[in-house]
Amino acid sequence: MPDNSIINEKTLKVNILQSKSLNDFINSSFEITEEEFLNLSKEQQDFILFIKEEEKLDEIIEKKKRLIPTALYQEVAQLVSRNYSNDWQLYFDDIIYFDVFTLEDFFYSRLDKDRIQRKEHNINKLSRQNLSLRRKLKNKYRKAVWHAQVLLKMIGGNQHDRPLYISNSLKREYQNNYKANQKFINDMCIIGENGDIIPLSKAVRTQEQKTAEHLNIVNAMEKRMELHNEENPTDKMDWLFITLTLKPELHPNPTSKNSKNSYEGMAPHLSAKTQKADWNKVRALLRKKGILPEDRYYGVIVSESHKDGCQHLHLIFFYFLNDYNTIRSCFFQVFFNLNDNQNDKKCSFKRNDGSAKASSYVFKYITKATSNFDPNTDIFNLQTEQEKGCLINSAFRSFNGIRGIQYFGIANCLTKWRFLSRNIKRMDINQRLEEIIINQDLYSFIAERHFENVENKYHTTAQKTKKFIGCIVDNLFYIKRFFSKTLLQTLKTNKTDLFYLLNGFIDLANSKKEEVLVSHNYSRGKEKDLFPPGFLLNEIDFN
């Protein structure tokens, strides 16, 4: 029997629609057998019936208009009226949307938040599987509708006659979602075991906290370079500021005055992956030349939205001066459009000229790339350019599933650093490490290699994904509060499940004579541990 529930695994695999562009549908009849139809989900069947209805329309222009995603149609109609004298055929001749956008893309672009929520009332909302699938569907929708936006030429262009970065429609959608999240967080509280009521808004990291953490990391990198140069005057380090842009055929609607539009239709989230793959090619070339991350280079890479809705990357790249020519060669082998003319304002491979420190140079890019929550922000009435830039880039990353900031060449220690920082008040660690954490001295944490004495622990879920659950520090196993609560409930109900929950970590602790201490993931001082001080898991009788 076919699975006709609204959200299921089949909903994510519309194989029959993958190879059909919208023009394929417009110019020919869409065929599907009865057996194929019966094996579709309920949501897919509704979509096929919608498609079959469209075949009855004789007027091609009207049919094309109905194949524009609902979330974007009103703004597209305004664009056609304003810029194309309301001549829809002239507009359709100017875009490649119908050649590139597939029926599968269109299927997902119709699954906006309201449509999913309106049709899911028969679903058991507590089902983890359904929640996971719903999240996947929303991600599919966001990527598809952003792709539709750029294919429909709703943003960018060199005529300055349409919005930049993001369409008004998707900007409003992001703002509405942000407002809904604000309301949820402002309305919710955490109730501790001692009865304390803590507003949820007080437990989320602020924009300032996130920005401070990122700047702390960059400052640690810069300090490492400066101290190295003091100790090694004949083998100095320096830094580059590099901007990586996409090839012309990956730009949906170029904004440069003399640029021609050669866009081939790749979705921005896919071109971002292509760019990331090219960056990895550079790293592979460097490795072949013996220039290794951490030893010979390190830095930070920041994602930012271009004016026509695709990605470009900014890098602060710390390196040894003796390696410059090799590094330059490796970058230019992969990114052909780089410009290293140091006197050109558009220089994209810029050497440090001494006018600013690396940390100050990258500050504005970090603030743009830091997703923020502020319970008091009026998201519809932002005042500063910094706030507006943060909104635009946060929306771009949200719709396309892109991480804003990533570090390279730095020891694999940031997860350890964050966990220690949040749990320091509950930990029994050596004096030097405690001093480093309290002073937020990330440089010493890395330089003195304290991270080597901290071991991350992960729990493998039923979906075969790994979740970070805590760290072993000085032979004590500290568990995040979320998992410690689950642990307590498990102890009360079924002790056997405890072994599955910790994925064998109890056995590991017993075999290595390690003590396992339960602690939480917050550092605000009001919350109490679920277990009394000194509670040790290996003292529990599991028989």
XYZ file of C-alpha atoms in Angstrom:
543
model
C 0.000 0.000 0.000
C 1.341 3.464 -0.835
C 2.092 5.829 2.015
C -0.330 8.716 1.536
C 0.601 10.765 4.600
C 1.364 14.402 3.919
C 4.971 14.376 5.161
C 7.000 11.240 4.569
C 10.268 10.202 2.974
C 8.652 10.052 -0.480
C 7.783 13.734 -0.238
C 11.505 14.416 -0.466
C 11.981 12.275 -3.580
C 9.911 13.572 -6.452
C 11.969 11.539 -8.922
C 9.385 11.741 -11.675
C 9.634 15.539 -11.657
C 13.403 15.957 -11.521
C 14.122 15.944 -15.252
C 11.115 18.030 -16.310
C 11.662 21.777 -16.666
C 8.677 24.100 -16.562
C 9.067 24.611 -20.320
C 8.894 20.833 -20.831
C 5.533 20.916 -19.116
C 4.327 24.024 -20.963
C 5.228 22.709 -24.414
C 4.025 19.129 -24.031
C 1.569 17.067 -22.084
C 2.766 15.726 -18.748
C 2.318 11.939 -18.677
C 2.093 9.750 -15.580
C 0.782 6.210 -15.258
C -1.892 5.201 -12.763
C 0.615 2.990 -10.933
C 3.083 5.877 -10.623
C 0.299 8.128 -9.354
C -0.852 5.655 -6.691
C 2.691 5.286 -5.382
C 3.009 9.014 -4.724
C 2.383 10.675 -1.377
C -0.840 12.618 -0.818
C 1.025 15.892 -1.212
C 2.529 14.756 -4.526
C -0.842 13.532 -5.814
C -2.348 16.958 -5.095
C 0.523 18.545 -6.987
C 0.065 16.239 -10.004
C -3.664 17.054 -10.096
C -2.734 20.742 -10.042
C -0.343 20.163 -12.962
C -2.995 18.271 -14.951
C -5.425 21.131 -14.425
C -2.871 23.531 -15.850
C -2.732 21.493 -19.063
C -6.287 22.601 -19.809
C -5.228 26.218 -20.069
C -4.835 27.279 -23.679
C -3.163 30.602 -23.045
C 0.601 30.033 -22.620
C 1.177 33.363 -20.887
C -1.517 32.662 -18.315
C -0.106 29.221 -17.733
C 3.379 30.652 -17.188
C 2.043 33.238 -14.757
C 0.497 30.461 -12.681
C 3.867 28.679 -12.602
C 5.459 31.511 -10.623
C 5.693 30.619 -6.897
C 2.811 32.101 -4.923
C 5.171 33.725 -2.415
C 6.751 35.800 -5.227
C 3.907 36.426 -7.682
C 2.696 39.837 -6.453
C 6.166 41.347 -6.534
C 6.845 39.839 -9.980
C 3.599 41.394 -11.257
C 4.743 44.785 -9.939
C 8.137 44.298 -11.603
C 6.508 43.503 -14.966
C 4.207 46.514 -14.677
C 7.001 48.899 -13.695
C 9.942 47.701 -15.809
C 8.352 45.902 -18.772
C 5.312 48.131 -19.444
C 3.113 45.278 -18.229
C 4.220 43.193 -21.224
C 4.478 39.687 -19.738
C 5.834 38.177 -22.942
C 8.660 40.725 -22.981
C 9.436 39.782 -19.386
C 9.334 36.036 -20.056
C 11.730 36.503 -22.995
C 14.190 38.179 -20.600
C 14.436 35.331 -18.065
C 15.589 31.691 -18.100
C 13.296 30.640 -15.263
C 11.141 28.304 -17.364
C 14.181 26.660 -18.975
C 15.968 25.933 -15.695
C 13.398 25.597 -12.911
C 12.102 22.029 -12.810
C 8.689 20.736 -11.809
C 10.374 19.360 -8.693
C 11.742 22.822 -7.867
C 8.281 24.279 -8.384
C 6.773 21.582 -6.171
C 9.036 22.604 -3.299
C 8.670 26.342 -3.943
C 4.943 26.005 -3.241
C 5.520 24.379 0.160
C 5.682 27.577 2.157
C 5.244 27.613 5.932
C 1.491 28.240 5.840
C 0.848 25.468 3.337
C 2.822 22.900 5.344
C 1.171 23.878 8.637
C -2.310 23.999 7.101
C -2.054 20.450 5.785
C -0.259 18.804 8.660
C -3.068 18.794 11.232
C -3.461 15.004 10.966
C 0.199 14.413 11.745
C 1.394 13.408 15.179
C 3.449 16.526 15.911
C 5.383 14.751 18.652
C 6.844 12.297 16.172
C 10.573 13.006 15.848
C 10.550 11.546 12.352
C 7.810 13.922 11.188
C 9.514 16.901 12.822
C 12.735 16.010 11.040
C 10.962 15.634 7.698
C 9.083 18.881 8.164
C 12.393 20.622 8.805
C 13.802 19.101 5.608
C 10.772 20.258 3.645
C 11.175 23.794 4.945
C 14.832 23.750 3.923
C 13.854 22.501 0.470
C 11.284 25.286 0.195
C 13.717 28.002 1.237
C 16.367 26.954 -1.284
C 13.835 26.534 -4.105
C 12.096 29.868 -3.565
C 15.441 31.724 -3.354
C 16.482 30.046 -6.609
C 13.178 31.124 -8.182
C 13.765 34.690 -6.983
C 17.088 35.025 -8.823
C 15.872 33.195 -11.948
C 12.944 35.618 -12.138
C 15.434 38.537 -12.038
C 13.722 40.060 -9.032
C 16.997 41.414 -7.616
C 20.287 42.846 -8.869
C 20.924 44.097 -12.384
C 22.892 47.111 -13.590
C 19.856 49.337 -14.206
C 19.279 49.934 -10.467
C 15.564 49.354 -10.968
C 14.991 46.495 -8.546
C 15.999 45.515 -4.985
C 19.534 44.388 -4.175
C 20.511 41.245 -2.245
C 16.965 40.000 -1.542
C 13.454 40.549 -2.905
C 10.949 42.451 -0.803
C 8.777 39.322 -0.628
C 11.446 37.086 0.910
C 12.721 39.896 3.104
C 9.228 40.249 4.621
C 9.000 36.482 5.037
C 12.304 36.417 6.919
C 11.241 39.378 9.071
C 7.931 37.694 9.914
C 9.748 34.497 10.915
C 12.182 36.518 13.027
C 9.270 38.293 14.721
C 7.598 34.949 15.459
C 10.849 33.658 16.985
C 11.113 36.820 19.085
C 7.601 36.284 20.424
C 8.286 32.630 21.214
C 11.517 33.384 23.077
C 10.037 36.374 24.933
C 6.987 34.346 25.986
C 8.871 31.277 27.214
C 10.632 30.639 30.510
C 12.868 27.928 31.957
C 11.850 26.601 35.361
C 14.774 25.244 37.351
C 14.693 22.369 39.805
C 14.768 24.884 42.672
C 11.728 26.714 41.282
C 13.610 29.681 39.833
C 11.949 31.104 36.723
C 14.471 32.173 34.099
C 13.239 34.003 30.958
C 14.352 32.160 27.837
C 15.443 35.496 26.347
C 18.118 35.666 29.079
C 19.534 32.286 28.078
C 20.270 32.958 24.401
C 23.550 34.355 23.208
C 23.362 37.970 22.097
C 24.856 39.548 18.994
C 27.517 41.174 21.163
C 28.486 37.844 22.761
C 28.779 36.071 19.415
C 30.767 38.905 17.870
C 33.073 39.060 20.905
C 33.751 35.325 20.648
C 34.670 35.563 16.954
C 36.897 38.595 17.528
C 38.575 36.749 20.395
C 39.463 33.942 17.988
C 40.841 36.341 15.353
C 42.768 38.232 18.048
C 44.317 34.937 19.184
C 45.419 34.239 15.605
C 46.869 37.736 15.292
C 48.680 37.462 18.632
C 50.201 34.162 17.542
C 51.549 35.856 14.399
C 52.936 38.841 16.327
C 54.672 36.718 18.967
C 56.128 34.464 16.277
C 57.552 37.500 14.439
C 59.168 38.765 17.660
C 60.855 35.413 18.223
C 61.699 34.677 14.558
C 62.735 37.929 12.798
C 64.190 36.010 9.828
C 61.091 33.895 9.169
C 58.212 36.307 9.631
C 54.479 35.875 9.133
C 51.939 38.283 7.636
C 48.323 38.226 6.471
C 46.324 38.554 3.266
C 42.784 39.805 2.733
C 41.286 37.696 -0.075
C 37.880 38.035 -1.724
C 36.638 35.037 -3.710
C 33.846 35.692 -6.202
C 31.933 33.333 -8.456
C 32.471 32.903 -12.176
C 30.283 35.151 -14.387
C 28.054 32.240 -15.438
C 27.113 31.691 -11.778
C 26.003 35.294 -11.201
C 22.192 35.543 -11.643
C 21.940 39.254 -12.458
C 25.288 41.147 -12.397
C 25.224 44.692 -11.061
C 28.444 46.024 -12.635
C 27.911 48.707 -15.258
C 29.526 47.006 -18.226
C 28.883 43.390 -17.251
C 26.873 41.049 -19.460
C 24.481 38.493 -18.040
C 25.793 34.996 -18.819
C 23.965 33.208 -16.006
C 23.431 29.506 -16.664
C 20.891 28.958 -13.891
C 22.725 27.158 -11.052
C 20.944 27.662 -7.722
C 22.842 29.953 -5.285
C 23.055 27.251 -2.604
C 24.712 24.948 -5.170
C 27.100 27.609 -6.489
C 28.091 28.234 -2.846
C 28.978 24.538 -2.560
C 30.973 24.812 -5.787
C 32.888 27.751 -4.360
C 33.581 25.843 -1.156
C 34.853 22.900 -3.238
C 37.200 25.270 -5.104
C 38.528 26.569 -1.799
C 39.239 22.978 -0.780
C 41.128 22.513 -4.060
C 43.404 25.392 -3.059
C 44.037 23.728 0.289
C 44.845 20.436 -1.465
C 47.360 22.213 -3.733
C 48.976 23.852 -0.712
C 49.243 20.494 1.003
C 51.006 19.020 -2.041
C 53.512 21.856 -1.799
C 54.145 21.048 1.855
C 52.249 24.089 3.156
C 50.050 22.622 5.866
C 47.224 24.188 7.866
C 48.033 25.184 11.457
C 51.766 24.770 10.808
C 52.119 27.156 7.847
C 48.789 28.991 7.539
C 45.524 29.633 9.321
C 42.677 32.121 9.243
C 38.960 32.813 8.976
C 36.545 32.629 6.036
C 33.318 34.672 5.994
C 30.318 34.183 3.700
C 28.519 37.259 2.388
C 25.672 37.835 -0.037
C 26.349 39.480 -3.376
C 23.942 42.125 -4.681
C 22.333 39.641 -7.087
C 21.697 36.984 -4.442
C 24.702 34.643 -4.723
C 27.666 34.119 -2.413
C 31.123 35.604 -2.226
C 33.742 34.853 0.416
C 36.179 36.992 2.405
C 39.319 35.468 3.914
C 41.843 36.684 6.442
C 44.781 34.411 5.593
C 47.773 34.307 7.975
C 50.881 32.858 6.309
C 54.695 32.772 6.251
C 56.218 35.389 3.952
C 58.567 32.781 2.449
C 55.497 30.897 1.169
C 53.853 33.877 -0.564
C 54.649 32.995 -4.193
C 53.512 29.393 -3.759
C 50.312 30.448 -1.998
C 49.553 33.006 -4.700
C 50.132 30.406 -7.415
C 47.777 27.879 -5.765
C 44.974 30.438 -5.427
C 45.322 31.705 -8.991
C 45.292 28.154 -10.397
C 41.757 27.679 -9.052
C 40.271 31.191 -8.916
C 41.051 32.691 -12.324
C 39.276 35.990 -11.649
C 41.514 37.064 -8.744
C 43.184 40.470 -8.978
C 46.438 41.131 -7.078
C 47.056 44.685 -8.298
C 47.702 46.262 -4.897
C 46.924 49.763 -6.244
C 43.506 48.749 -7.596
C 40.463 49.446 -5.397
C 39.027 46.161 -6.658
C 42.113 44.202 -5.600
C 40.881 40.810 -4.387
C 44.253 39.385 -3.271
C 45.353 42.191 -0.990
C 48.541 42.095 1.059
C 48.790 43.749 4.445
C 49.893 47.372 3.834
C 50.186 48.255 7.525
C 47.177 50.578 7.513
C 45.087 48.342 9.788
C 45.283 45.225 11.920
C 43.713 42.021 10.653
C 41.174 41.984 13.497
C 39.923 45.489 12.696
C 39.918 44.723 8.962
C 37.628 41.751 9.402
C 35.367 43.296 12.072
C 32.624 44.560 9.752
C 32.471 41.235 7.910
C 32.148 39.288 11.160
C 29.259 41.467 12.324
C 27.455 40.863 9.033
C 28.062 37.122 9.228
C 26.904 36.716 12.843
C 23.276 35.644 13.096
C 21.775 37.490 15.994
C 18.793 37.522 18.315
C 17.786 40.605 20.233
C 14.425 40.529 22.015
C 14.154 44.316 21.678
C 15.054 44.666 18.000
C 12.322 46.107 15.772
C 13.128 43.926 12.779
C 10.864 45.996 10.515
C 12.496 49.310 11.420
C 16.261 48.851 11.458
C 18.195 52.109 11.682
C 21.897 51.499 11.034
C 23.602 50.127 7.951
C 25.242 47.496 10.144
C 21.823 46.226 11.297
C 20.484 46.198 7.733
C 23.568 44.372 6.453
C 23.225 41.774 9.205
C 19.549 41.238 8.279
C 20.304 40.790 4.575
C 23.138 38.334 5.144
C 21.282 36.401 7.832
C 18.349 35.987 5.442
C 20.657 34.890 2.615
C 22.285 32.236 4.792
C 18.956 31.097 6.248
C 17.327 30.534 2.857
C 20.382 28.807 1.394
C 21.628 26.799 4.384
C 25.058 28.473 4.479
C 27.350 28.872 7.484
C 28.445 32.457 8.056
C 31.907 32.045 9.606
C 34.398 29.184 9.473
C 37.956 28.891 10.724
C 40.805 26.983 9.117
C 44.267 25.986 10.260
C 43.288 26.379 13.899
C 43.499 23.398 16.228
C 40.263 21.424 16.575
C 39.489 23.024 19.902
C 36.661 25.570 19.599
C 33.957 23.146 20.782
C 36.138 22.304 23.784
C 36.789 25.986 24.451
C 33.085 26.896 24.383
C 32.104 23.994 26.627
C 34.794 24.819 29.183
C 33.849 28.516 29.147
C 30.180 27.765 29.815
C 30.838 25.202 32.541
C 33.915 26.571 34.304
C 32.039 27.316 37.561
C 31.052 23.670 37.922
C 34.403 22.148 37.015
C 37.295 20.862 39.062
C 40.264 21.515 36.765
C 43.924 22.439 37.155
C 44.711 25.995 38.204
C 46.442 27.085 34.983
C 43.589 25.930 32.760
C 41.046 27.559 35.070
C 42.979 30.833 34.883
C 43.048 30.691 31.073
C 39.306 30.037 30.822
C 38.334 32.756 33.326
C 40.530 35.296 31.489
C 39.178 34.123 28.118
C 42.765 33.662 26.944
C 42.147 31.555 23.862
C 45.689 32.179 22.602
C 47.253 30.457 25.647
C 44.695 27.652 25.438
C 45.961 26.920 21.914
C 49.627 27.867 22.280
C 50.071 25.786 25.453
C 48.016 23.013 23.844
C 45.626 22.549 26.772
C 43.042 21.314 24.264
C 45.015 18.079 23.977
C 43.986 17.221 27.547
C 40.280 17.700 26.760
C 38.383 15.006 24.858
C 35.036 15.619 23.154
C 32.366 12.955 23.504
C 29.503 12.326 21.091
C 26.276 10.338 21.095
C 25.309 8.502 17.886
C 21.589 8.979 17.217
C 19.187 6.551 15.589
C 19.630 8.580 12.367
C 23.390 7.810 12.499
C 24.267 11.440 13.217
C 26.579 12.484 16.026
C 25.606 14.896 18.789
C 28.124 16.510 21.089
C 27.247 15.584 24.694
C 30.234 16.711 26.732
C 33.945 16.511 27.448
C 36.398 14.475 29.509
C 38.709 16.818 31.439
C 41.305 15.496 33.874
C 39.577 12.091 33.869
C 36.179 13.602 34.717
C 33.350 13.255 32.201
C 31.211 16.424 32.126
C 27.865 16.011 30.341
C 25.727 18.809 28.855
C 22.636 19.618 30.856
C 20.235 18.372 28.180
C 21.771 14.936 28.302
C 22.098 14.946 32.085
C 18.331 15.524 32.365
C 17.693 12.640 29.990
C 20.130 10.606 32.055
C 18.245 11.321 35.269
C 14.913 10.325 33.714
C 16.489 7.146 32.374
C 17.885 6.237 35.780
C 14.381 6.518 37.242
C 12.735 4.394 34.555
C 15.057 1.959 32.839
C 18.685 1.641 33.842
C 19.455 -0.644 30.907
C 18.713 2.139 28.394
C 21.437 4.210 30.001
C 24.080 2.232 28.157
C 22.458 2.979 24.802
C 21.992 6.639 25.727
C 25.664 7.192 26.426
C 26.709 5.005 23.501
C 29.035 2.893 25.576
C 30.689 5.763 27.442
C 29.939 4.206 30.828
C 31.854 1.089 29.784
C 34.652 3.347 28.624
C 34.690 5.120 31.974
C 34.779 1.870 33.925
C 37.516 0.370 31.769
C 39.708 3.471 32.107
C 38.816 4.076 35.760
C 37.445 7.477 34.761
C 34.903 9.286 36.876
C 31.839 10.680 35.116
C 30.528 13.956 36.460
C 27.236 15.400 35.281
C 27.168 19.127 34.668
C 25.123 21.547 32.553
C 25.771 23.769 29.565
C 24.965 27.166 31.064
C 27.049 29.514 33.179
C 24.510 32.009 34.479
C 24.742 30.889 38.083
C 21.065 30.450 38.972
C 20.549 26.980 37.576
C 21.448 23.986 39.734
C 22.873 20.617 38.757
C 20.392 17.795 38.417
C 22.698 15.693 40.581
C 24.326 16.643 43.890
C 27.955 17.830 43.885
C 30.437 15.007 43.462
C 27.867 12.662 41.907
C 29.831 9.934 40.105
C 28.233 7.612 37.586
C 30.668 4.814 38.191
C 29.450 4.643 41.801
C 25.943 3.662 40.644
C 24.881 0.060 41.056
C 23.679 -0.916 37.562
C 22.722 -4.450 38.521
